[in-house]
Amino acid sequence: MACDPDTDMPTLWLIAREHPHLRKWLIANPKADAALLEYVSQAGGPGVRDAFGILFGETTSGETTG
């Protein structure tokens, strides 16, 4: 549900606010807008930093790929 593009924005925000363990999956949702991604970035949670790294093409050493 967190990465399903058919999930509505109110549900995505509910996940972001109340389910920190699912925040990393919101980053993969093409429907997630800048405000939601900013919230997730600031709120953090398990795997969030790594998920943003993947989104922006960073390796675990902080280098960019490609």
Short mmCIF file of C-alpha atoms in Angstrom, two decimals:
data_model
loop_
_atom_site.label_atom_id
_atom_site.label_comp_id
_atom_site.label_asym_id
_atom_site.label_seq_id
_atom_site.Cartn_x
_atom_site.Cartn_y
_atom_site.Cartn_z
CA MET A 1 0.00 0.00 0.00
CA ALA A 2 2.79 2.45 0.83
CA CYS A 3 4.39 2.13 -2.60
CA ASP A 4 1.18 1.49 -4.58
CA PRO A 5 0.59 4.43 -6.95
CA ASP A 6 -3.16 3.94 -6.58
CA THR A 7 -3.06 4.74 -2.85
CA ASP A 8 -4.63 8.14 -2.18
CA MET A 9 -2.64 10.99 -0.62
CA PRO A 10 -4.54 11.04 2.71
CA THR A 11 -3.59 7.38 3.20
CA LEU A 12 0.03 8.06 2.28
CA TRP A 13 0.14 10.85 4.86
CA LEU A 14 -1.43 8.55 7.46
CA ILE A 15 1.31 6.00 6.80
CA ALA A 16 3.98 8.72 7.01
CA ARG A 17 2.69 10.03 10.34
CA GLU A 18 1.72 6.84 12.12
CA HIS A 19 3.82 4.00 10.69
CA PRO A 20 7.54 4.88 10.75
CA HIS A 21 8.54 1.37 9.70
CA LEU A 22 6.69 1.89 6.38
CA ARG A 23 8.12 5.34 5.55
CA LYS A 24 10.93 3.88 3.43
CA TRP A 25 8.31 2.43 1.08
CA LEU A 26 6.65 5.81 0.56
CA ILE A 27 9.85 7.00 -1.11
CA ALA A 28 9.27 4.45 -3.88
CA ASN A 29 5.72 5.66 -4.52
CA PRO A 30 5.55 7.72 -7.73
CA LYS A 31 2.57 9.57 -6.27
CA ALA A 32 4.57 10.87 -3.29
CA ASP A 33 4.91 14.63 -3.70
CA ALA A 34 7.69 16.92 -2.49
CA ALA A 35 5.90 17.75 0.77
CA LEU A 36 5.45 14.09 1.68
CA LEU A 37 9.04 13.23 0.81
CA GLU A 38 10.28 16.20 2.85
CA TYR A 39 8.23 15.02 5.83
CA VAL A 40 9.59 11.49 5.51
CA SER A 41 13.13 12.85 5.21
CA GLN A 42 12.75 14.95 8.36
CA ALA A 43 10.86 12.33 10.37
CA GLY A 44 13.23 9.51 9.43
CA GLY A 45 12.64 5.90 10.34
CA PRO A 46 14.08 2.48 9.67
CA GLY A 47 15.59 2.34 6.19
CA VAL A 48 14.62 5.88 5.19
CA ARG A 49 18.16 7.12 4.68
CA ASP A 50 19.06 4.08 2.58
CA ALA A 51 15.87 4.44 0.50
CA PHE A 52 16.69 8.06 -0.30
CA GLY A 53 20.22 6.96 -1.20
CA ILE A 54 18.81 4.47 -3.68
CA LEU A 55 16.43 7.08 -5.10
CA PHE A 56 19.29 9.50 -5.67
CA GLY A 57 21.68 6.82 -6.96
CA GLU A 58 24.12 6.78 -4.07
CA THR A 59 26.14 3.77 -2.98
CA THR A 60 26.67 2.87 0.65
CA SER A 61 29.98 4.78 0.54
CA GLY A 62 28.11 7.96 -0.43
CA GLU A 63 29.36 7.95 -4.02
CA THR A 64 26.89 8.40 -6.84
CA THR A 65 26.32 5.66 -9.38
CA GLY A 66 26.34 6.34 -13.10
#
